[in-house]
mmCIF file of C-alpha atoms in Angstrom:
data_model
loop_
_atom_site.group_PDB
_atom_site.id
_atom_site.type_symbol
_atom_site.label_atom_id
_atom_site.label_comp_id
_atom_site.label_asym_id
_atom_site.label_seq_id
_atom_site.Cartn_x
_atom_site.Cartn_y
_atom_site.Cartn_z
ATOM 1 C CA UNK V 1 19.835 -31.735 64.188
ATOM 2 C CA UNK V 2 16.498 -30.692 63.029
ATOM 3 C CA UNK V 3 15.713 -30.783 59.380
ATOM 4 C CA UNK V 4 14.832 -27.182 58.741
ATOM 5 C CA UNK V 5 11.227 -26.891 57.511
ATOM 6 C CA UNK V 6 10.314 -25.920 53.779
ATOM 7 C CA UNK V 7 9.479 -22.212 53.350
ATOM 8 C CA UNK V 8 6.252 -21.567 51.879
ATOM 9 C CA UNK V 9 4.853 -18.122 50.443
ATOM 10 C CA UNK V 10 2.922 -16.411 52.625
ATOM 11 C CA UNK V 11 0.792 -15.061 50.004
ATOM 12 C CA UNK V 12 -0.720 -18.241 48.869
ATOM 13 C CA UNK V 13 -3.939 -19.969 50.288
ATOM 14 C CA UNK V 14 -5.592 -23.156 50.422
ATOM 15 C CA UNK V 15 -3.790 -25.982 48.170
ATOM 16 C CA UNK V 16 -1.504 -23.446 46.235
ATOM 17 C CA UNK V 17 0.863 -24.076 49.227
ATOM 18 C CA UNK V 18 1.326 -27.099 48.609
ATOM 19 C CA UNK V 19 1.259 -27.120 44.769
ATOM 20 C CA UNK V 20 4.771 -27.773 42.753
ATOM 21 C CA UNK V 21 6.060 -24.584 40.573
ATOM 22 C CA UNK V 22 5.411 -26.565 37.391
ATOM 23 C CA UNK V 23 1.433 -27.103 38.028
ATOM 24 C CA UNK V 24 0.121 -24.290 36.464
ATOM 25 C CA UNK V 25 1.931 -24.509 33.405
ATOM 26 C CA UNK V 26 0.064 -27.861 32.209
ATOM 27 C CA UNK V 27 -3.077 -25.531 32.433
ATOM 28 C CA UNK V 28 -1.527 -23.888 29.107
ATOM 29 C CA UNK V 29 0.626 -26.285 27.975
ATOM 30 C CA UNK V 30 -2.118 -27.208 25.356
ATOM 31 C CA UNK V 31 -2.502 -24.137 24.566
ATOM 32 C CA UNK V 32 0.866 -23.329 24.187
ATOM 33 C CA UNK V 33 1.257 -26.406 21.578
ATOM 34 C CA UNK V 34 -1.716 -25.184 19.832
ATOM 35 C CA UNK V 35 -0.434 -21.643 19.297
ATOM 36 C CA UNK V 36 3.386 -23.022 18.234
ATOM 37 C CA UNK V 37 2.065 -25.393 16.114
ATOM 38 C CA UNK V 38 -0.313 -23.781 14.040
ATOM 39 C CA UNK V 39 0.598 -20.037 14.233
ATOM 40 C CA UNK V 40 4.254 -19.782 16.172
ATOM 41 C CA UNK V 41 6.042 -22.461 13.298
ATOM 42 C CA UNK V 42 4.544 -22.068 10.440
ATOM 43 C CA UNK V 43 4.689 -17.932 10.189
ATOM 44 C CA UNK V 44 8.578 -18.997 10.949
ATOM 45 C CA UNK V 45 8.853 -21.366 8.481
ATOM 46 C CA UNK V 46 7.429 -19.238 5.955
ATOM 47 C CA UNK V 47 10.001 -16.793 6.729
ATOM 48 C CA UNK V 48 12.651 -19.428 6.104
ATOM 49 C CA UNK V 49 11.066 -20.182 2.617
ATOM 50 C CA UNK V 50 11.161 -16.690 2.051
ATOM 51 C CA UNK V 51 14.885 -16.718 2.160
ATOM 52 C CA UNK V 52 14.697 -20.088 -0.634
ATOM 53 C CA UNK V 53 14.216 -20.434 -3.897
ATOM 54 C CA UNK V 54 12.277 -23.559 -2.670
ATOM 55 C CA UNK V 55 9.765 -25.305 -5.841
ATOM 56 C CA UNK V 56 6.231 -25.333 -5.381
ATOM 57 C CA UNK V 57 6.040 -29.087 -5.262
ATOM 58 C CA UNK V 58 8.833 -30.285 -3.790
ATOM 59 C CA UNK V 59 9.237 -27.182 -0.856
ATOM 60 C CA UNK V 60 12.790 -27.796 -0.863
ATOM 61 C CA UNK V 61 15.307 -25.354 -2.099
ATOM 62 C CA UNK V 62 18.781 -23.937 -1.897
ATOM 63 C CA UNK V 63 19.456 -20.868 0.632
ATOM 64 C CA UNK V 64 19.476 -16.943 -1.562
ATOM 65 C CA UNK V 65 19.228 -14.880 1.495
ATOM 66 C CA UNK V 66 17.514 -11.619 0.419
ATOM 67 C CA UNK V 67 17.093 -11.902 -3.173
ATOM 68 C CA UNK V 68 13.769 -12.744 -3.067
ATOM 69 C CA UNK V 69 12.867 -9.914 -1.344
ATOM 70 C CA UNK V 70 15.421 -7.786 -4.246
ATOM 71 C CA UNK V 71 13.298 -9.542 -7.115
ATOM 72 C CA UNK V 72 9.911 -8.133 -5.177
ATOM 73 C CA UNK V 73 11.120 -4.614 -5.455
ATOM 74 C CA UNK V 74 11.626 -4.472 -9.036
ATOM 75 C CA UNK V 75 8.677 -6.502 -9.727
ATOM 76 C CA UNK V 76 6.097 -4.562 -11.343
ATOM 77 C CA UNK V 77 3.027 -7.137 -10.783
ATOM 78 C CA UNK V 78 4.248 -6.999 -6.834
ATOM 79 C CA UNK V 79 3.925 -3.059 -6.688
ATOM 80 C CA UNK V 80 0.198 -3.406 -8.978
ATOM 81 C CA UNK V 81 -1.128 -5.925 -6.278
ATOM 82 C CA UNK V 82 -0.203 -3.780 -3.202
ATOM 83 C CA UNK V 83 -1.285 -0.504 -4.959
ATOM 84 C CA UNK V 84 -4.687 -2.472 -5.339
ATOM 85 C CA UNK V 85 -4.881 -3.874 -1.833
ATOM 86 C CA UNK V 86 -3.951 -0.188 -0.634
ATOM 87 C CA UNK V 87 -6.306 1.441 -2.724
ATOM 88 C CA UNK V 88 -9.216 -1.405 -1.504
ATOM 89 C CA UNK V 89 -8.474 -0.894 2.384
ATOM 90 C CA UNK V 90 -8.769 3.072 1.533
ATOM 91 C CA UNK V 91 -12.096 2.983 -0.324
ATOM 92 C CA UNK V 92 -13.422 0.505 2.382
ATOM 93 C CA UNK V 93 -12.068 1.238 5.664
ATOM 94 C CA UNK V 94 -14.075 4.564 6.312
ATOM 95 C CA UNK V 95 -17.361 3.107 4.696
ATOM 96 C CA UNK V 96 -17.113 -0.201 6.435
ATOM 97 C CA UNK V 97 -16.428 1.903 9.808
ATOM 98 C CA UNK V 98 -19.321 3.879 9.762
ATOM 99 C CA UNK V 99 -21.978 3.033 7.829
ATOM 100 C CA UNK V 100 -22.633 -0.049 10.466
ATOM 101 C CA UNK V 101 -22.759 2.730 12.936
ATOM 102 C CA UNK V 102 -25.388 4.933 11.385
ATOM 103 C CA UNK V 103 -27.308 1.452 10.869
ATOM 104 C CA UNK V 104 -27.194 0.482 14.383
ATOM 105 C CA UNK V 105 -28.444 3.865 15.167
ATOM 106 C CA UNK V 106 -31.557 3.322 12.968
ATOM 107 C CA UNK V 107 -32.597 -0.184 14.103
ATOM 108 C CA UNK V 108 -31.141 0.851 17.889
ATOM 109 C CA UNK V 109 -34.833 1.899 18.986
ATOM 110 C CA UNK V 110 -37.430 -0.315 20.458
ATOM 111 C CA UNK V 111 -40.340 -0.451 18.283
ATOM 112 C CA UNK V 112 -42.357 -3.502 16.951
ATOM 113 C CA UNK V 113 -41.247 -5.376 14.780
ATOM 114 C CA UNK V 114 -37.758 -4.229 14.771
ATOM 115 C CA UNK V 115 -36.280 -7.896 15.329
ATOM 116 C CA UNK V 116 -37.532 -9.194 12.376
ATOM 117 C CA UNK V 117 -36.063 -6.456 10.216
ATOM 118 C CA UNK V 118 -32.714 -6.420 12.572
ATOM 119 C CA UNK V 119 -32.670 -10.328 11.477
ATOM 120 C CA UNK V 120 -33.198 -9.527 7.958
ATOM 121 C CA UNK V 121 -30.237 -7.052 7.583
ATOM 122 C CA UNK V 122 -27.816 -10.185 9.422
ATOM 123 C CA UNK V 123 -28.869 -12.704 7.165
ATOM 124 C CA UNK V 124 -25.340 -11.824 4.615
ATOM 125 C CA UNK V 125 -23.008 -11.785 8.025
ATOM 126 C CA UNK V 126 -24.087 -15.510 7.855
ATOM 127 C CA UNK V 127 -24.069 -16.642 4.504
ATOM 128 C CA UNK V 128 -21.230 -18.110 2.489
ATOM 129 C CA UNK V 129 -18.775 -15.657 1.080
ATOM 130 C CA UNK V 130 -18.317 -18.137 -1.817
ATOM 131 C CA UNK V 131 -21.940 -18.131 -2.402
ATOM 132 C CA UNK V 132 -22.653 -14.398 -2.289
ATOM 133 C CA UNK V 133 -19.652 -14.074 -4.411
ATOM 134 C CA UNK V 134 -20.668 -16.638 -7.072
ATOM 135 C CA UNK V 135 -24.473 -14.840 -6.714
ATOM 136 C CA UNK V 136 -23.000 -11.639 -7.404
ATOM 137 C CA UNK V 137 -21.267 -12.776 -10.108
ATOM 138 C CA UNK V 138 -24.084 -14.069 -11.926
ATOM 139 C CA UNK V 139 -26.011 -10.259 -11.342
ATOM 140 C CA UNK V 140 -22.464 -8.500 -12.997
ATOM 141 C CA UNK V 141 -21.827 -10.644 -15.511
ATOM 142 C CA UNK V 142 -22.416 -8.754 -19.127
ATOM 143 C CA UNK V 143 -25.334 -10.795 -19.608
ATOM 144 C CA UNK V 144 -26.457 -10.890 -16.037
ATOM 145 C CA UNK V 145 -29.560 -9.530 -14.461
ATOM 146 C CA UNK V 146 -28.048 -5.598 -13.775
ATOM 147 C CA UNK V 147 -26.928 -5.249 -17.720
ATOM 148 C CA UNK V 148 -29.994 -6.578 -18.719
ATOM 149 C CA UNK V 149 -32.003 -4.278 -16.735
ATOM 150 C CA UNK V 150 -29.910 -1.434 -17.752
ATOM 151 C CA UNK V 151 -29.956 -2.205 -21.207
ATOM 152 C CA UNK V 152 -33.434 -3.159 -21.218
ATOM 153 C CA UNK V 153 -33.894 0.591 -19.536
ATOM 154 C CA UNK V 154 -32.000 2.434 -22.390
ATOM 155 C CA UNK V 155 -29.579 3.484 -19.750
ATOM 156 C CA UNK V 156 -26.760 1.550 -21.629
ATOM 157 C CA UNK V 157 -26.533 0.266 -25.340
ATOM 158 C CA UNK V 158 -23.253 -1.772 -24.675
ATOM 159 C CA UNK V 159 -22.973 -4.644 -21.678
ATOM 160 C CA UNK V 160 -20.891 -2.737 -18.323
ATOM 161 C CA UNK V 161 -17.821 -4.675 -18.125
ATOM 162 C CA UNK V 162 -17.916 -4.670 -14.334
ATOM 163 C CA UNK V 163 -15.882 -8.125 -14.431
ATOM 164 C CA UNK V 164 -13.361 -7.145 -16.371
ATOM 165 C CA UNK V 165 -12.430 -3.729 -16.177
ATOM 166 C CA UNK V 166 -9.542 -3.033 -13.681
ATOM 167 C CA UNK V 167 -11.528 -0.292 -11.256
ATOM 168 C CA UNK V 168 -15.281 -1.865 -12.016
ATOM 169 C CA UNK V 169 -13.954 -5.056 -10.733
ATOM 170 C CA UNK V 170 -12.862 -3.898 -7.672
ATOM 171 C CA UNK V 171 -16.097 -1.579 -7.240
ATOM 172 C CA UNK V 172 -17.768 -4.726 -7.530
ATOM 173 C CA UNK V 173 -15.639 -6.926 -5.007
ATOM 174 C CA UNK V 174 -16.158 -3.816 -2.531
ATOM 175 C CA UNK V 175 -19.437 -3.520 -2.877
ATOM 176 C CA UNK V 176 -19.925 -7.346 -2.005
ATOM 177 C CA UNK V 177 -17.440 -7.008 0.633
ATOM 178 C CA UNK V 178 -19.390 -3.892 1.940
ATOM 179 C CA UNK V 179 -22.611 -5.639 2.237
ATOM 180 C CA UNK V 180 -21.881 -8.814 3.887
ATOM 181 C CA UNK V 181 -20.147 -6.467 6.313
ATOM 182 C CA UNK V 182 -22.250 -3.890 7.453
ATOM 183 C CA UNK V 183 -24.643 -6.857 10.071
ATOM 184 C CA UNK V 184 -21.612 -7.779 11.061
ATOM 185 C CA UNK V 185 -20.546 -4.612 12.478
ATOM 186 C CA UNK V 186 -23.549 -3.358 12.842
ATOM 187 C CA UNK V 187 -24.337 -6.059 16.045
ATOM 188 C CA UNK V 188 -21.131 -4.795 17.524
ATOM 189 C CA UNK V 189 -21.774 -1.062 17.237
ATOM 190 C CA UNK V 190 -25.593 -1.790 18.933
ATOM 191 C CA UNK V 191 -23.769 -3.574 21.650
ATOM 192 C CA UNK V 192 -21.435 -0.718 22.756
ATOM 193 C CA UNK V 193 -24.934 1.772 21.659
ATOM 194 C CA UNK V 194 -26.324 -0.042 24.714
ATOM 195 C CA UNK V 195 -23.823 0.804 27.209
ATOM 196 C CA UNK V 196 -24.165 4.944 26.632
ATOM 197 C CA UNK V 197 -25.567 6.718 29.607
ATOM 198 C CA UNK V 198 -29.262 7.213 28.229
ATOM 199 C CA UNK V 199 -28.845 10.353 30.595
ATOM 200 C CA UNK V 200 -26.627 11.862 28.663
ATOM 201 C CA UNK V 201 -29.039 11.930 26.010
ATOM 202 C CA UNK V 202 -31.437 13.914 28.293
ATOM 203 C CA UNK V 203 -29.065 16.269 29.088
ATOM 204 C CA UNK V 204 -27.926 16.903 25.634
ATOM 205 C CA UNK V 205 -31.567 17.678 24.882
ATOM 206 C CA UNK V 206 -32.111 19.624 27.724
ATOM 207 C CA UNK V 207 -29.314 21.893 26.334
ATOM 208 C CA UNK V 208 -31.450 21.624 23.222
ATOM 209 C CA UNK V 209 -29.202 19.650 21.077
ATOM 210 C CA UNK V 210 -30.822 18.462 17.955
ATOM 211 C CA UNK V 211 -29.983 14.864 16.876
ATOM 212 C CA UNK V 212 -26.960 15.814 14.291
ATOM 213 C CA UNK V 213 -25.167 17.523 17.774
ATOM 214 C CA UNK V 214 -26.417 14.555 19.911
ATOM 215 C CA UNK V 215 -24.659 12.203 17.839
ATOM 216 C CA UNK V 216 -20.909 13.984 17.331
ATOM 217 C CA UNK V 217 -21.272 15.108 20.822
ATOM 218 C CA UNK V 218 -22.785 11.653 22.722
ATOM 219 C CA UNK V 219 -22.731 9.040 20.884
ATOM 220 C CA UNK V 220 -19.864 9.468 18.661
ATOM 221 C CA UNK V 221 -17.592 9.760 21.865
ATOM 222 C CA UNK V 222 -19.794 6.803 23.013
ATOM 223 C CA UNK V 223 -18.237 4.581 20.655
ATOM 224 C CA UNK V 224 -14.569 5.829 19.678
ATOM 225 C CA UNK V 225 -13.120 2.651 21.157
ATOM 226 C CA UNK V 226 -15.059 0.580 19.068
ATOM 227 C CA UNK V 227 -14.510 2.333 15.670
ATOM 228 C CA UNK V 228 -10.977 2.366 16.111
ATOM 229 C CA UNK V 229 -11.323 -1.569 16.731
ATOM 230 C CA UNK V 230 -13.773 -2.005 13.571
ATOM 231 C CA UNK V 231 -11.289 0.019 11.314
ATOM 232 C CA UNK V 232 -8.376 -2.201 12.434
ATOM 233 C CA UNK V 233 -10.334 -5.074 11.844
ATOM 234 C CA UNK V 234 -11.674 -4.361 8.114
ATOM 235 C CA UNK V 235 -8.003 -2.887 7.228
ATOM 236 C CA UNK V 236 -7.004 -6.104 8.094
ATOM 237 C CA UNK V 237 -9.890 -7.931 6.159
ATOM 238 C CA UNK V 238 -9.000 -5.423 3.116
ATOM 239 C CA UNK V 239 -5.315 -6.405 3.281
ATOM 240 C CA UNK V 240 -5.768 -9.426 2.753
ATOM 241 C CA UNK V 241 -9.016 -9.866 0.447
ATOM 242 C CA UNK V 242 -8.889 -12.525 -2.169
ATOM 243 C CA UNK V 243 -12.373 -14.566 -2.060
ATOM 244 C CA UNK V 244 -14.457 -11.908 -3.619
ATOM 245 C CA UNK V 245 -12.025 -10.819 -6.656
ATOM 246 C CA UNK V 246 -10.953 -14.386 -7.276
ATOM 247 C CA UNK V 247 -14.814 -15.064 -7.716
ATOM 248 C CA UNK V 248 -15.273 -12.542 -9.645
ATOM 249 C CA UNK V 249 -12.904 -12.638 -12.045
ATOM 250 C CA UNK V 250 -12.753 -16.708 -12.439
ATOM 251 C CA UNK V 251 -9.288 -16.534 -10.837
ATOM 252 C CA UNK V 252 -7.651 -14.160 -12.956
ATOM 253 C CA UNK V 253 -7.537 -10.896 -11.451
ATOM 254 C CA UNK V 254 -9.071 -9.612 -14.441
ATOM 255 C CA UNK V 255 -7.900 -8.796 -18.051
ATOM 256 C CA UNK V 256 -3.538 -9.313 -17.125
ATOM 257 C CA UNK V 257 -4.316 -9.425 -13.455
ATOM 258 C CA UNK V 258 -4.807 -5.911 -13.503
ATOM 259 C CA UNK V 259 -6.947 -6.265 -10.168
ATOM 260 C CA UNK V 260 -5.455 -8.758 -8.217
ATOM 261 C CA UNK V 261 -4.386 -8.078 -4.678
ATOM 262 C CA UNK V 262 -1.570 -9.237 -2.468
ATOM 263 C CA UNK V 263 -3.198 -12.312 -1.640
ATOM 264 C CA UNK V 264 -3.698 -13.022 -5.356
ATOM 265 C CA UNK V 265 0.394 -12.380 -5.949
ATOM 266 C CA UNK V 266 1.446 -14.356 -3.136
ATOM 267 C CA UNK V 267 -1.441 -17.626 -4.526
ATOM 268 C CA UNK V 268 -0.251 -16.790 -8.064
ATOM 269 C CA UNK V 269 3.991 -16.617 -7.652
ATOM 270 C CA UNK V 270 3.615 -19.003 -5.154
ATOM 271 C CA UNK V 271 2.039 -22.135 -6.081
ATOM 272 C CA UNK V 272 1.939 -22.032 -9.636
ATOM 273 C CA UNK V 273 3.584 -25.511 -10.658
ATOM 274 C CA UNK V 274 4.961 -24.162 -13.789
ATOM 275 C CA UNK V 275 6.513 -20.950 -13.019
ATOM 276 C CA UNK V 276 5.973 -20.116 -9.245
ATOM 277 C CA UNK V 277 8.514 -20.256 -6.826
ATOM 278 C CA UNK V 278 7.624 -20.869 -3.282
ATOM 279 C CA UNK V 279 10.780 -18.941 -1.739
ATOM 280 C CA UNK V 280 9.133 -15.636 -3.748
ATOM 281 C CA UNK V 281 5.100 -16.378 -2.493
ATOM 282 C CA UNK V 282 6.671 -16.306 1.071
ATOM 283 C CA UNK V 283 8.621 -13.276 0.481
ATOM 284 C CA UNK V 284 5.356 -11.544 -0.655
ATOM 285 C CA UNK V 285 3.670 -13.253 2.538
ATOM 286 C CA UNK V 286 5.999 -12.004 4.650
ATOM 287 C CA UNK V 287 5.784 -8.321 3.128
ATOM 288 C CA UNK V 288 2.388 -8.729 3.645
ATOM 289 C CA UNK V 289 2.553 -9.555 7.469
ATOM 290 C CA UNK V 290 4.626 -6.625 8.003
ATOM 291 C CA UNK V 291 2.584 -4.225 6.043
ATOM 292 C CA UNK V 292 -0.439 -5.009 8.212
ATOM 293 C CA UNK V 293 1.442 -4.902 11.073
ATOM 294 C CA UNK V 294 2.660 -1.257 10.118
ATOM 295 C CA UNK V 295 -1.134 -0.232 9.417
ATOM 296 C CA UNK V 296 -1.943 -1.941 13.062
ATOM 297 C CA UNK V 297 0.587 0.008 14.699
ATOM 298 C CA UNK V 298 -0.182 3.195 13.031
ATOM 299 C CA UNK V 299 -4.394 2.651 14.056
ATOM 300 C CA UNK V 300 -3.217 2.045 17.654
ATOM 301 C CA UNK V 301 -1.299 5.239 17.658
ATOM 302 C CA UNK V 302 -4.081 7.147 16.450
ATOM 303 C CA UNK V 303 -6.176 5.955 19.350
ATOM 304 C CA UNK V 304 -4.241 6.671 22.135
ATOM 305 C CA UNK V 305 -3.446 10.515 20.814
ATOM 306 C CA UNK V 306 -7.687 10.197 20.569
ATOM 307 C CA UNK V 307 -7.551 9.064 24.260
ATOM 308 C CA UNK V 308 -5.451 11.598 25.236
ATOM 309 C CA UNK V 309 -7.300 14.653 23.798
#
């Protein structure tokens, strides 16, 4: 009896007919490693610790269950840190979403010399954070280069504690993270400028729309996709902000750690040889992850009812 022959899709060309089930797979299996080692495991593992009272050196603990997460909620430094990480990602969020735009709309035009000046305004997209920080730091200071100037103008008789104060502080770790921002968003908003219909320009003229009715009517619709992207970007980048305010303040968060964020908690409780706990810094971390999450799923919501209207 004939051996009945193999069946093979009809939908497949070329050498896919002839290609075992399990081929395509080693195209991602490094991938696939990649992503479960480094992101998959350890966001699980930290979830286990969060359920430990694991020590900072050792890592190993005995199971609690939930009472890390119980100690978080009556922990007043916890609330502090998140009301300062909320209160950052408010301030920032809308200035960091459209002040690129309006600078993208003034170096957007073709005339000489714009490159070099379009250059200029990148150069703190590509410079150290550390550094900036660490250069800012030495301006703030209260006998840095701004006090001095403002003393030295009458404006002030006593140094501006904008290191130490709770709200200067974070003015001051805004404003830094404000202006290394702004090139970076700024190339992204000139790249979706460049894709508008110049013709709709001309017809908004034609109807004799001035440039304040050209923008909310043209461009501003021109570029809704990509300001709800930037804004879920920099809440995420204000969520978890740590660099600039651990500069700033030489680690402390200023005077009691008044102005530390989330990310400054979780280092803090979680780390600290002496009197951190490990099981409590992952708790935190964990809070944190779904907190931006939340914040993700709320922006995403708020584009599609944009999309629909």
């Amino acid at each position: 009896m004939a051996k009945s022959k193999q069946k093979v899709p009809v939908n497949l060309n070329g050498a896919a007919r002839f290609r075992k089930w399990w081929v395509p797979w080693l195209w991602v299996a490094l991938p696939l490693i990649v992503v479960g080692t480094f992101y998959l495991f350890p966001f699980l593992n930290t979830f286990f610790l969060s359920m430990t009272n694991a020590d900072p050196l050792s890592g190993r603990g005995d199971f609690v269950g939930f009472s890390n997460y119980a100690d978080l909620l009556i922990d007043h430094n916890f609330w502090n840190a998140v009301f300062n990480s909320i209160v950052y990602a408010i301030i920032v969020v809308p200035l960091m979403t459209f002040l690129p735009l309006l600078l993208a709309l003034l170096v957007r035009d073709h005339i000489p010399g714009i490159g070099f000046f379009r250059s200029v305004y990148y150069i703190p997209a590509v410079s150290s954070l550390v550094v900036i920080s660490l250069a800012w730091q030495a301006i703030l200071k209260d006998d840095g280069v701004l006090n001095n100037i403002l003393q030295a103008a009458h404006i002030t008789g006593e140094p501006i504690s904008f290191l130490t104060g709770r709200w200067l502080l974070l003015l001051s770790a805004m404003l830094i993270t404000l202006w290394q921002g702004l090139p970076y968003y700024m190339i992204m908003y000139l790249a979706t400028l460049a894709n508008i219909d110049k013709s709709l320009y001309e017809a908004a003229s034609v109807d004799g729309a001035g440039p304040i009715r050209k923008f909310f009517s043209v461009t501003l619709p021109g570029v809704k996709v990509m300001v709800f992207l930037v804004a879920t970007l920099v809440t995420i980048g204000c969520l978890k902000i740590f660099t600039e305010i651990q500069l700033l303040s030489n680690g402390t968060g200023g005077i009691g750690g008044r102005s530390q964020t989330l990310t400054m908690y979780i280092r803090k409780i979680g780390l600290d040889p002496t009197y951190g706990s490990l099981g409590a810094g992952s708790a935190a971390a964990v809070f944190l992850f779904l907190m931006t999450i939340g914040f993700i799923l709320a922006s995403q919501r708020l584009n599609r009812k944009a999309e629909e209207q």
